[in-house]
Amino acid sequence: MIEHNIILLVLACIFGLFMTWGVGANDLANIMSATIGSKAISVKQALIIAAIFELAGALLGGGDVARTIQYGIINTQISNDPPQIFIYGMLSVLLASATWMWLASYLGLPVSITNAIVGAMIGFGLLVLGVHAIYWKKVSYIAISWVSSPTIASIVAYLLFLSVQKLILSASDPLKKAYKFIPIYLFLIGFILSEITIVKGIKHAGLDLNLRENILIAIGCGIIILVVGHFILKRIR
């Protein structure tokens, strides 16, 4: 029995590593390709950034996602099957998602690991438990997010570019305007990322902050990034 459990653990680790390779080759490439292509950062810098913040994101903000995958897609309580069925099923989900990520990366298709895992979970649930075991309402929310997220991101990116074009690129002295307005954009980045981290991550450390405290801390982090960015710009000016 112990040897059997060790085999399952080893398989889970192997499939998990296979999936992380796919995440790096596809999901991460989707994010970093623009910054690398524009020469804003090098490939080495992108790898360092990814190693730090992918791990931090998983530790701080991955709990809710993991719980949704574990409990929010299929209802395992309606089955009388032995637990081994679900162990094999989750290994199948892991391997299927990792394989699809590998294939998509090979073909150059920009897909998401979330789509792959959710689809594999639904397939497993339908096959083993039936259509009534799927939390279709939760799945519909996830599907809506697949449409709304890129739509909202596109709108925000468009508005940000318009502001950059009007405030910096269309100015008579774009470089001077860049030194003036880039710290403001850095503040916005610091504030938004800090707020997300506080809301989604800090609570896992047992810190229950109210809205006012969240906003003040996020503003403080944004100001720190603004100041650091300002001094960096002064050095390269």
mmCIF file of C-alpha atoms in Angstrom:
data_model
loop_
_atom_site.group_PDB
_atom_site.id
_atom_site.type_symbol
_atom_site.label_atom_id
_atom_site.label_comp_id
_atom_site.label_asym_id
_atom_site.label_seq_id
_atom_site.Cartn_x
_atom_site.Cartn_y
_atom_site.Cartn_z
ATOM 1 C CA MET A 1 0.000 0.000 0.000
ATOM 2 C CA ILE A 2 2.834 2.355 0.903
ATOM 3 C CA GLU A 3 4.652 1.573 -2.336
ATOM 4 C CA HIS A 4 1.428 2.223 -4.264
ATOM 5 C CA ASN A 5 1.023 5.623 -2.596
ATOM 6 C CA ILE A 6 4.633 6.498 -3.373
ATOM 7 C CA ILE A 7 4.085 5.633 -7.032
ATOM 8 C CA LEU A 8 1.028 7.893 -7.158
ATOM 9 C CA LEU A 9 2.990 10.694 -5.458
ATOM 10 C CA VAL A 10 5.884 10.333 -7.897
ATOM 11 C CA LEU A 11 3.478 10.371 -10.856
ATOM 12 C CA ALA A 12 1.784 13.498 -9.499
ATOM 13 C CA CYS A 13 5.171 15.226 -9.171
ATOM 14 C CA ILE A 14 6.210 14.213 -12.695
ATOM 15 C CA PHE A 15 2.899 15.357 -14.210
ATOM 16 C CA GLY A 16 3.081 18.564 -12.172
ATOM 17 C CA LEU A 17 6.583 19.355 -13.435
ATOM 18 C CA PHE A 18 5.410 18.603 -16.967
ATOM 19 C CA MET A 19 2.586 21.085 -16.469
ATOM 20 C CA THR A 20 4.870 23.796 -15.041
ATOM 21 C CA TRP A 21 7.014 23.459 -18.164
ATOM 22 C CA GLY A 22 3.895 24.077 -20.232
ATOM 23 C CA VAL A 23 2.933 27.053 -18.079
ATOM 24 C CA GLY A 24 6.360 28.596 -18.600
ATOM 25 C CA ALA A 25 6.387 27.871 -22.317
ATOM 26 C CA ASN A 26 2.864 29.161 -22.943
ATOM 27 C CA ASP A 27 1.110 31.147 -20.219
ATOM 28 C CA LEU A 28 4.243 32.971 -19.112
ATOM 29 C CA ALA A 29 5.309 33.559 -22.706
ATOM 30 C CA ASN A 30 1.933 35.187 -23.375
ATOM 31 C CA ILE A 31 2.651 37.729 -20.640
ATOM 32 C CA MET A 32 6.356 38.319 -21.196
ATOM 33 C CA SER A 33 6.449 38.297 -24.997
ATOM 34 C CA ALA A 34 5.489 41.978 -25.316
ATOM 35 C CA THR A 35 8.124 43.204 -22.861
ATOM 36 C CA ILE A 36 10.848 40.997 -24.351
ATOM 37 C CA GLY A 37 9.870 41.858 -27.917
ATOM 38 C CA SER A 38 9.984 45.584 -27.156
ATOM 39 C CA LYS A 39 13.463 45.161 -25.615
ATOM 40 C CA ALA A 40 12.188 46.502 -22.297
ATOM 41 C CA ILE A 41 13.744 43.482 -20.557
ATOM 42 C CA SER A 42 16.008 40.650 -21.631
ATOM 43 C CA VAL A 43 15.134 36.957 -21.618
ATOM 44 C CA LYS A 44 17.341 36.462 -18.553
ATOM 45 C CA GLN A 45 15.556 39.255 -16.692
ATOM 46 C CA ALA A 46 12.188 37.798 -17.697
ATOM 47 C CA LEU A 47 13.194 34.408 -16.266
ATOM 48 C CA ILE A 48 14.274 35.985 -12.981
ATOM 49 C CA ILE A 49 11.058 37.998 -12.719
ATOM 50 C CA ALA A 50 9.000 34.909 -13.524
ATOM 51 C CA ALA A 51 10.814 32.724 -10.998
ATOM 52 C CA ILE A 52 10.130 35.210 -8.216
ATOM 53 C CA PHE A 53 6.613 36.351 -8.970
ATOM 54 C CA GLU A 54 5.167 33.098 -10.322
ATOM 55 C CA LEU A 55 6.127 31.473 -7.003
ATOM 56 C CA ALA A 56 4.873 34.445 -4.989
ATOM 57 C CA GLY A 57 1.596 34.455 -6.894
ATOM 58 C CA ALA A 58 1.065 30.753 -6.317
ATOM 59 C CA LEU A 59 1.793 31.052 -2.598
ATOM 60 C CA LEU A 60 -0.169 34.246 -1.957
ATOM 61 C CA GLY A 61 -3.036 34.066 -4.420
ATOM 62 C CA GLY A 62 -3.311 30.447 -5.484
ATOM 63 C CA GLY A 63 -5.385 29.188 -2.566
ATOM 64 C CA ASP A 64 -8.761 30.350 -3.864
ATOM 65 C CA VAL A 65 -8.041 28.997 -7.344
ATOM 66 C CA ALA A 66 -6.999 25.638 -5.917
ATOM 67 C CA ARG A 67 -10.164 25.427 -3.819
ATOM 68 C CA THR A 68 -12.322 26.245 -6.835
ATOM 69 C CA ILE A 69 -10.667 23.475 -8.847
ATOM 70 C CA GLN A 70 -10.942 21.061 -5.930
ATOM 71 C CA TYR A 71 -14.497 21.756 -4.815
ATOM 72 C CA GLY A 72 -16.145 24.137 -7.289
ATOM 73 C CA ILE A 73 -16.209 22.183 -10.570
ATOM 74 C CA ILE A 74 -17.570 18.732 -9.754
ATOM 75 C CA ASN A 75 -19.520 17.343 -6.790
ATOM 76 C CA THR A 76 -17.605 14.293 -5.602
ATOM 77 C CA GLN A 77 -19.982 13.722 -2.669
ATOM 78 C CA ILE A 78 -22.694 12.146 -4.812
ATOM 79 C CA SER A 79 -20.532 9.161 -5.734
ATOM 80 C CA ASN A 80 -20.114 5.840 -3.952
ATOM 81 C CA ASP A 81 -16.963 5.040 -5.906
ATOM 82 C CA PRO A 82 -13.774 4.335 -3.932
ATOM 83 C CA PRO A 83 -11.389 7.281 -3.411
ATOM 84 C CA GLN A 84 -8.868 5.688 -5.785
ATOM 85 C CA ILE A 85 -11.156 6.581 -8.697
ATOM 86 C CA PHE A 86 -10.755 10.273 -7.931
ATOM 87 C CA ILE A 87 -7.013 9.955 -7.400
ATOM 88 C CA TYR A 88 -6.653 8.380 -10.845
ATOM 89 C CA GLY A 89 -9.069 10.951 -12.224
ATOM 90 C CA MET A 90 -7.056 13.902 -10.895
ATOM 91 C CA LEU A 91 -3.853 12.384 -12.271
ATOM 92 C CA SER A 92 -5.608 12.075 -15.623
ATOM 93 C CA VAL A 93 -6.713 15.714 -15.440
ATOM 94 C CA LEU A 94 -3.154 16.780 -14.630
ATOM 95 C CA LEU A 95 -1.615 14.750 -17.455
ATOM 96 C CA ALA A 96 -4.276 15.760 -19.993
ATOM 97 C CA SER A 97 -3.864 19.463 -19.180
ATOM 98 C CA ALA A 98 -0.070 19.242 -19.304
ATOM 99 C CA THR A 99 -0.188 17.372 -22.623
ATOM 100 C CA TRP A 100 -2.491 19.964 -24.160
ATOM 101 C CA MET A 101 -0.223 22.770 -22.937
ATOM 102 C CA TRP A 102 2.760 21.019 -24.512
ATOM 103 C CA LEU A 103 0.907 20.559 -27.809
ATOM 104 C CA ALA A 104 -0.300 24.167 -27.818
ATOM 105 C CA SER A 105 3.225 25.407 -27.119
ATOM 106 C CA TYR A 106 4.582 23.244 -29.937
ATOM 107 C CA LEU A 107 1.986 24.647 -32.338
ATOM 108 C CA GLY A 108 2.417 28.211 -31.091
ATOM 109 C CA LEU A 109 -1.158 28.492 -29.816
ATOM 110 C CA PRO A 110 -1.730 30.984 -26.955
ATOM 111 C CA VAL A 111 -3.937 28.978 -24.585
ATOM 112 C CA SER A 112 -4.435 29.080 -20.827
ATOM 113 C CA ILE A 113 -3.732 26.372 -18.278
ATOM 114 C CA THR A 114 -6.959 27.377 -16.501
ATOM 115 C CA ASN A 115 -9.002 26.544 -19.588
ATOM 116 C CA ALA A 116 -7.220 23.208 -19.925
ATOM 117 C CA ILE A 117 -7.682 22.166 -16.285
ATOM 118 C CA VAL A 118 -11.319 23.238 -16.074
ATOM 119 C CA GLY A 119 -12.104 21.433 -19.334
ATOM 120 C CA ALA A 120 -10.336 18.281 -18.168
ATOM 121 C CA MET A 121 -12.163 18.412 -14.832
ATOM 122 C CA ILE A 122 -15.524 18.710 -16.581
ATOM 123 C CA GLY A 123 -14.638 15.809 -18.868
ATOM 124 C CA PHE A 124 -13.679 13.613 -15.925
ATOM 125 C CA GLY A 125 -16.823 14.571 -14.007
ATOM 126 C CA LEU A 126 -19.096 13.836 -16.958
ATOM 127 C CA LEU A 127 -17.480 10.478 -17.611
ATOM 128 C CA VAL A 128 -17.381 9.192 -14.034
ATOM 129 C CA LEU A 129 -20.236 10.967 -12.242
ATOM 130 C CA GLY A 130 -22.572 12.203 -14.945
ATOM 131 C CA VAL A 131 -23.946 15.537 -16.050
ATOM 132 C CA HIS A 132 -25.655 16.264 -12.708
ATOM 133 C CA ALA A 133 -22.330 16.203 -10.866
ATOM 134 C CA ILE A 134 -21.068 19.343 -12.589
ATOM 135 C CA TYR A 135 -21.559 22.696 -10.879
ATOM 136 C CA TRP A 136 -22.734 24.305 -14.087
ATOM 137 C CA LYS A 137 -23.432 27.681 -12.465
ATOM 138 C CA LYS A 138 -19.846 27.918 -11.251
ATOM 139 C CA VAL A 139 -18.566 26.714 -14.618
ATOM 140 C CA SER A 140 -20.644 29.401 -16.347
ATOM 141 C CA TYR A 141 -19.040 32.065 -14.153
ATOM 142 C CA ILE A 142 -15.608 30.762 -15.142
ATOM 143 C CA ALA A 143 -16.588 30.760 -18.816
ATOM 144 C CA ILE A 144 -17.862 34.334 -18.531
ATOM 145 C CA SER A 145 -14.518 35.365 -17.057
ATOM 146 C CA TRP A 146 -12.755 33.907 -20.115
ATOM 147 C CA VAL A 147 -14.682 36.402 -22.224
ATOM 148 C CA SER A 148 -14.852 39.360 -19.853
ATOM 149 C CA SER A 149 -11.186 39.296 -18.789
ATOM 150 C CA PRO A 150 -9.649 39.841 -22.249
ATOM 151 C CA THR A 151 -12.414 42.308 -23.092
ATOM 152 C CA ILE A 152 -11.804 44.446 -20.006
ATOM 153 C CA ALA A 153 -8.033 44.120 -20.442
ATOM 154 C CA SER A 154 -8.325 45.287 -24.045
ATOM 155 C CA ILE A 155 -10.364 48.332 -23.051
ATOM 156 C CA VAL A 156 -7.982 49.282 -20.230
ATOM 157 C CA ALA A 157 -4.934 48.770 -22.465
ATOM 158 C CA TYR A 158 -6.531 50.935 -25.151
ATOM 159 C CA LEU A 159 -7.271 53.733 -22.683
ATOM 160 C CA LEU A 160 -3.770 53.553 -21.231
ATOM 161 C CA PHE A 161 -2.221 53.746 -24.674
ATOM 162 C CA LEU A 162 -4.401 56.725 -25.521
ATOM 163 C CA SER A 163 -3.164 58.477 -22.397
ATOM 164 C CA VAL A 164 0.464 57.664 -23.266
ATOM 165 C CA GLN A 165 -0.059 58.859 -26.808
ATOM 166 C CA LYS A 166 -1.658 62.127 -25.703
ATOM 167 C CA LEU A 167 0.586 62.899 -22.731
ATOM 168 C CA ILE A 168 3.946 61.658 -24.041
ATOM 169 C CA LEU A 169 4.161 60.574 -27.677
ATOM 170 C CA SER A 170 2.303 63.559 -29.129
ATOM 171 C CA ALA A 171 4.229 66.107 -27.066
ATOM 172 C CA SER A 172 6.828 68.380 -28.612
ATOM 173 C CA ASP A 173 9.450 66.870 -26.261
ATOM 174 C CA PRO A 174 8.356 63.239 -25.668
ATOM 175 C CA LEU A 175 11.439 62.315 -23.621
ATOM 176 C CA LYS A 176 10.881 65.145 -21.166
ATOM 177 C CA LYS A 177 7.210 64.232 -20.820
ATOM 178 C CA ALA A 178 8.146 60.579 -20.323
ATOM 179 C CA TYR A 179 10.327 61.449 -17.326
ATOM 180 C CA LYS A 180 7.412 63.439 -15.939
ATOM 181 C CA PHE A 181 4.569 60.951 -16.393
ATOM 182 C CA ILE A 182 6.239 57.517 -16.133
ATOM 183 C CA PRO A 183 6.410 57.749 -12.300
ATOM 184 C CA ILE A 184 2.641 58.241 -12.280
ATOM 185 C CA TYR A 185 2.153 55.060 -14.298
ATOM 186 C CA LEU A 186 4.546 53.296 -11.923
ATOM 187 C CA PHE A 187 2.405 54.434 -8.995
ATOM 188 C CA LEU A 188 -0.716 53.014 -10.647
ATOM 189 C CA ILE A 189 1.042 49.696 -11.251
ATOM 190 C CA GLY A 190 2.308 49.558 -7.663
ATOM 191 C CA PHE A 191 -1.086 50.481 -6.215
ATOM 192 C CA ILE A 192 -3.062 47.940 -8.263
ATOM 193 C CA LEU A 193 -0.649 45.045 -7.764
ATOM 194 C CA SER A 194 -0.323 45.804 -4.054
ATOM 195 C CA GLU A 195 -4.090 45.957 -3.616
ATOM 196 C CA ILE A 196 -4.514 42.611 -5.389
ATOM 197 C CA THR A 197 -1.789 41.059 -3.236
ATOM 198 C CA ILE A 198 -3.306 42.406 -0.024
ATOM 199 C CA VAL A 199 -6.862 41.367 -0.860
ATOM 200 C CA LYS A 200 -6.013 37.916 -2.235
ATOM 201 C CA GLY A 201 -2.779 37.022 -0.478
ATOM 202 C CA ILE A 202 -2.258 38.627 2.920
ATOM 203 C CA LYS A 203 -5.377 37.008 4.373
ATOM 204 C CA HIS A 204 -3.685 33.625 4.007
ATOM 205 C CA ALA A 205 -1.075 34.846 6.519
ATOM 206 C CA GLY A 206 -3.808 35.467 9.088
ATOM 207 C CA LEU A 207 -3.964 39.259 8.625
ATOM 208 C CA ASP A 208 -7.527 40.531 8.364
ATOM 209 C CA LEU A 209 -7.280 44.151 7.218
ATOM 210 C CA ASN A 210 -10.226 46.422 6.603
ATOM 211 C CA LEU A 211 -10.775 48.380 3.395
ATOM 212 C CA ARG A 212 -9.169 51.565 4.712
ATOM 213 C CA GLU A 213 -6.031 49.731 5.790
ATOM 214 C CA ASN A 214 -5.870 47.900 2.455
ATOM 215 C CA ILE A 215 -6.041 51.140 0.492
ATOM 216 C CA LEU A 216 -3.484 52.930 2.703
ATOM 217 C CA ILE A 217 -0.981 50.087 2.378
ATOM 218 C CA ALA A 218 -1.518 49.905 -1.387
ATOM 219 C CA ILE A 219 -1.013 53.685 -1.684
ATOM 220 C CA GLY A 220 2.170 53.393 0.373
ATOM 221 C CA CYS A 221 3.507 50.629 -1.893
ATOM 222 C CA GLY A 222 2.591 52.679 -4.952
ATOM 223 C CA ILE A 223 4.470 55.697 -3.574
ATOM 224 C CA ILE A 224 7.543 53.548 -2.858
ATOM 225 C CA ILE A 225 7.561 52.229 -6.433
ATOM 226 C CA LEU A 226 7.030 55.783 -7.727
ATOM 227 C CA VAL A 227 10.024 57.076 -5.738
ATOM 228 C CA VAL A 228 12.258 54.166 -6.763
ATOM 229 C CA GLY A 229 11.256 54.595 -10.387
ATOM 230 C CA HIS A 230 11.912 58.327 -10.186
ATOM 231 C CA PHE A 231 15.480 57.802 -8.930
ATOM 232 C CA ILE A 232 16.126 55.138 -11.590
ATOM 233 C CA LEU A 233 14.928 57.524 -14.296
ATOM 234 C CA LYS A 234 17.202 60.258 -12.911
ATOM 235 C CA ARG A 235 20.189 57.919 -13.120
ATOM 236 C CA ILE A 236 19.573 56.965 -16.753
ATOM 237 C CA ARG A 237 18.578 60.471 -17.834
#
